[in-house]
């Protein structure tokens, strides 16, 4: 048993009429009172267009036959990789920097010892008393 869709007489009458593309798309209209052009919303709102499309399908009428625009395909959601934690993002770079520092550690310790020895020699008084 197929379920039938109940609709109001106004909705049924709206499906029976023919429409032009002007009814379904936003327009730029010149308003003499304002002295400029303004954006005007479509004469038939997107919600009413969707209702009309559903009613057409329920009655077996082709929606484009009454002037409804084609249904737009939904875009797939963007695939964005998860951001993750900062320590996870910088871990490889940090490990490489630590490995490089460990390779140069002997030279670093040697230069540090020389600098400390020179600093001690400079701070040491020339006279013994």
PDB file of C-alpha atoms in Angstrom, residues 23-97:
ATOM      1  CA  UNK A  23      10.389  33.616  -9.784  1.00  0.00           C
ATOM      2  CA  UNK A  24      13.162  31.341  -8.532  1.00  0.00           C
ATOM      3  CA  UNK A  25      16.341  33.435  -8.718  1.00  0.00           C
ATOM      4  CA  UNK A  26      17.436  36.557  -6.826  1.00  0.00           C
ATOM      5  CA  UNK A  27      17.298  39.790  -8.810  1.00  0.00           C
ATOM      6  CA  UNK A  28      19.047  43.156  -8.822  1.00  0.00           C
ATOM      7  CA  UNK A  29      16.243  45.719  -8.941  1.00  0.00           C
ATOM      8  CA  UNK A  30      16.449  49.502  -9.424  1.00  0.00           C
ATOM      9  CA  UNK A  31      14.560  51.384  -6.703  1.00  0.00           C
ATOM     10  CA  UNK A  32      13.808  54.986  -7.782  1.00  0.00           C
ATOM     11  CA  UNK A  33      13.003  55.990  -4.192  1.00  0.00           C
ATOM     12  CA  UNK A  34      16.533  55.036  -3.134  1.00  0.00           C
ATOM     13  CA  UNK A  35      18.106  56.080  -6.421  1.00  0.00           C
ATOM     14  CA  UNK A  36      20.141  52.883  -6.709  1.00  0.00           C
ATOM     15  CA  UNK A  37      19.989  49.175  -7.405  1.00  0.00           C
ATOM     16  CA  UNK A  38      19.373  46.719  -4.578  1.00  0.00           C
ATOM     17  CA  UNK A  39      19.418  42.950  -4.242  1.00  0.00           C
ATOM     18  CA  UNK A  40      15.937  41.412  -4.077  1.00  0.00           C
ATOM     19  CA  UNK A  41      15.340  37.897  -2.826  1.00  0.00           C
ATOM     20  CA  UNK A  42      13.582  35.403  -5.118  1.00  0.00           C
ATOM     21  CA  UNK A  43       9.801  35.727  -5.388  1.00  0.00           C
ATOM     22  CA  UNK A  44       9.443  32.123  -4.258  1.00  0.00           C
ATOM     23  CA  UNK A  45      11.694  31.276  -1.310  1.00  0.00           C
ATOM     24  CA  UNK A  46      14.026  28.283  -1.315  1.00  0.00           C
ATOM     25  CA  UNK A  47      11.882  26.561   1.317  1.00  0.00           C
ATOM     26  CA  UNK A  48       8.749  26.943  -0.814  1.00  0.00           C
ATOM     27  CA  UNK A  49      10.703  25.800  -3.877  1.00  0.00           C
ATOM     28  CA  UNK A  50      11.713  22.646  -1.995  1.00  0.00           C
ATOM     29  CA  UNK A  51       8.094  22.072  -0.935  1.00  0.00           C
ATOM     30  CA  UNK A  52       6.943  22.534  -4.540  1.00  0.00           C
ATOM     31  CA  UNK A  53       9.598  20.097  -5.781  1.00  0.00           C
ATOM     32  CA  UNK A  54       8.539  17.479  -3.206  1.00  0.00           C
ATOM     33  CA  UNK A  55       4.857  17.968  -4.101  1.00  0.00           C
ATOM     34  CA  UNK A  56       5.660  17.584  -7.820  1.00  0.00           C
ATOM     35  CA  UNK A  57       7.504  14.339  -7.153  1.00  0.00           C
ATOM     36  CA  UNK A  58       4.614  13.086  -4.988  1.00  0.00           C
ATOM     37  CA  UNK A  59       2.123  13.846  -7.790  1.00  0.00           C
ATOM     38  CA  UNK A  60       4.368  12.370 -10.480  1.00  0.00           C
ATOM     39  CA  UNK A  61       4.954  15.731 -12.204  1.00  0.00           C
ATOM     40  CA  UNK A  62       8.385  16.673 -13.559  1.00  0.00           C
ATOM     41  CA  UNK A  63       9.619  19.664 -11.450  1.00  0.00           C
ATOM     42  CA  UNK A  64      11.385  21.225 -14.440  1.00  0.00           C
ATOM     43  CA  UNK A  65       8.060  21.054 -16.319  1.00  0.00           C
ATOM     44  CA  UNK A  66       6.592  23.840 -14.172  1.00  0.00           C
ATOM     45  CA  UNK A  67       9.773  25.913 -14.364  1.00  0.00           C
ATOM     46  CA  UNK A  68      11.608  24.846 -11.202  1.00  0.00           C
ATOM     47  CA  UNK A  69      15.398  25.008 -11.595  1.00  0.00           C
ATOM     48  CA  UNK A  70      17.399  21.783 -11.490  1.00  0.00           C
ATOM     49  CA  UNK A  71      18.356  20.571  -8.032  1.00  0.00           C
ATOM     50  CA  UNK A  72      21.978  21.394  -7.254  1.00  0.00           C
ATOM     51  CA  UNK A  73      24.271  18.528  -6.317  1.00  0.00           C
ATOM     52  CA  UNK A  74      25.654  18.683  -2.826  1.00  0.00           C
ATOM     53  CA  UNK A  75      29.403  19.103  -2.642  1.00  0.00           C
ATOM     54  CA  UNK A  76      31.259  16.437  -0.684  1.00  0.00           C
ATOM     55  CA  UNK A  77      32.664  17.670   2.618  1.00  0.00           C
ATOM     56  CA  UNK A  78      36.271  18.805   2.556  1.00  0.00           C
ATOM     57  CA  UNK A  79      38.719  16.292   3.945  1.00  0.00           C
ATOM     58  CA  UNK A  80      40.982  18.125   6.350  1.00  0.00           C
ATOM     59  CA  UNK A  81      43.578  16.106   8.243  1.00  0.00           C
ATOM     60  CA  UNK A  82      43.280  16.436  12.020  1.00  0.00           C
ATOM     61  CA  UNK A  83      45.475  19.141  13.485  1.00  0.00           C
ATOM     62  CA  UNK A  84      46.853  16.997  16.304  1.00  0.00           C
ATOM     63  CA  UNK A  85      48.866  18.183  19.288  1.00  0.00           C
ATOM     64  CA  UNK A  86      51.749  20.595  18.815  1.00  0.00           C
ATOM     65  CA  UNK A  87      54.296  18.252  20.416  1.00  0.00           C
ATOM     66  CA  UNK A  88      53.226  15.548  17.949  1.00  0.00           C
ATOM     67  CA  UNK A  89      53.566  17.897  14.947  1.00  0.00           C
ATOM     68  CA  UNK A  90      57.044  19.103  15.939  1.00  0.00           C
ATOM     69  CA  UNK A  91      58.390  15.775  17.279  1.00  0.00           C
ATOM     70  CA  UNK A  92      60.379  14.763  14.167  1.00  0.00           C
ATOM     71  CA  UNK A  93      62.018  18.180  13.831  1.00  0.00           C
ATOM     72  CA  UNK A  94      62.847  18.248  17.546  1.00  0.00           C
ATOM     73  CA  UNK A  95      64.395  14.739  17.456  1.00  0.00           C
ATOM     74  CA  UNK A  96      66.554  15.704  14.473  1.00  0.00           C
ATOM     75  CA  UNK A  97      67.724  18.855  16.272  1.00  0.00           C
TER      76      UNK A  97
END
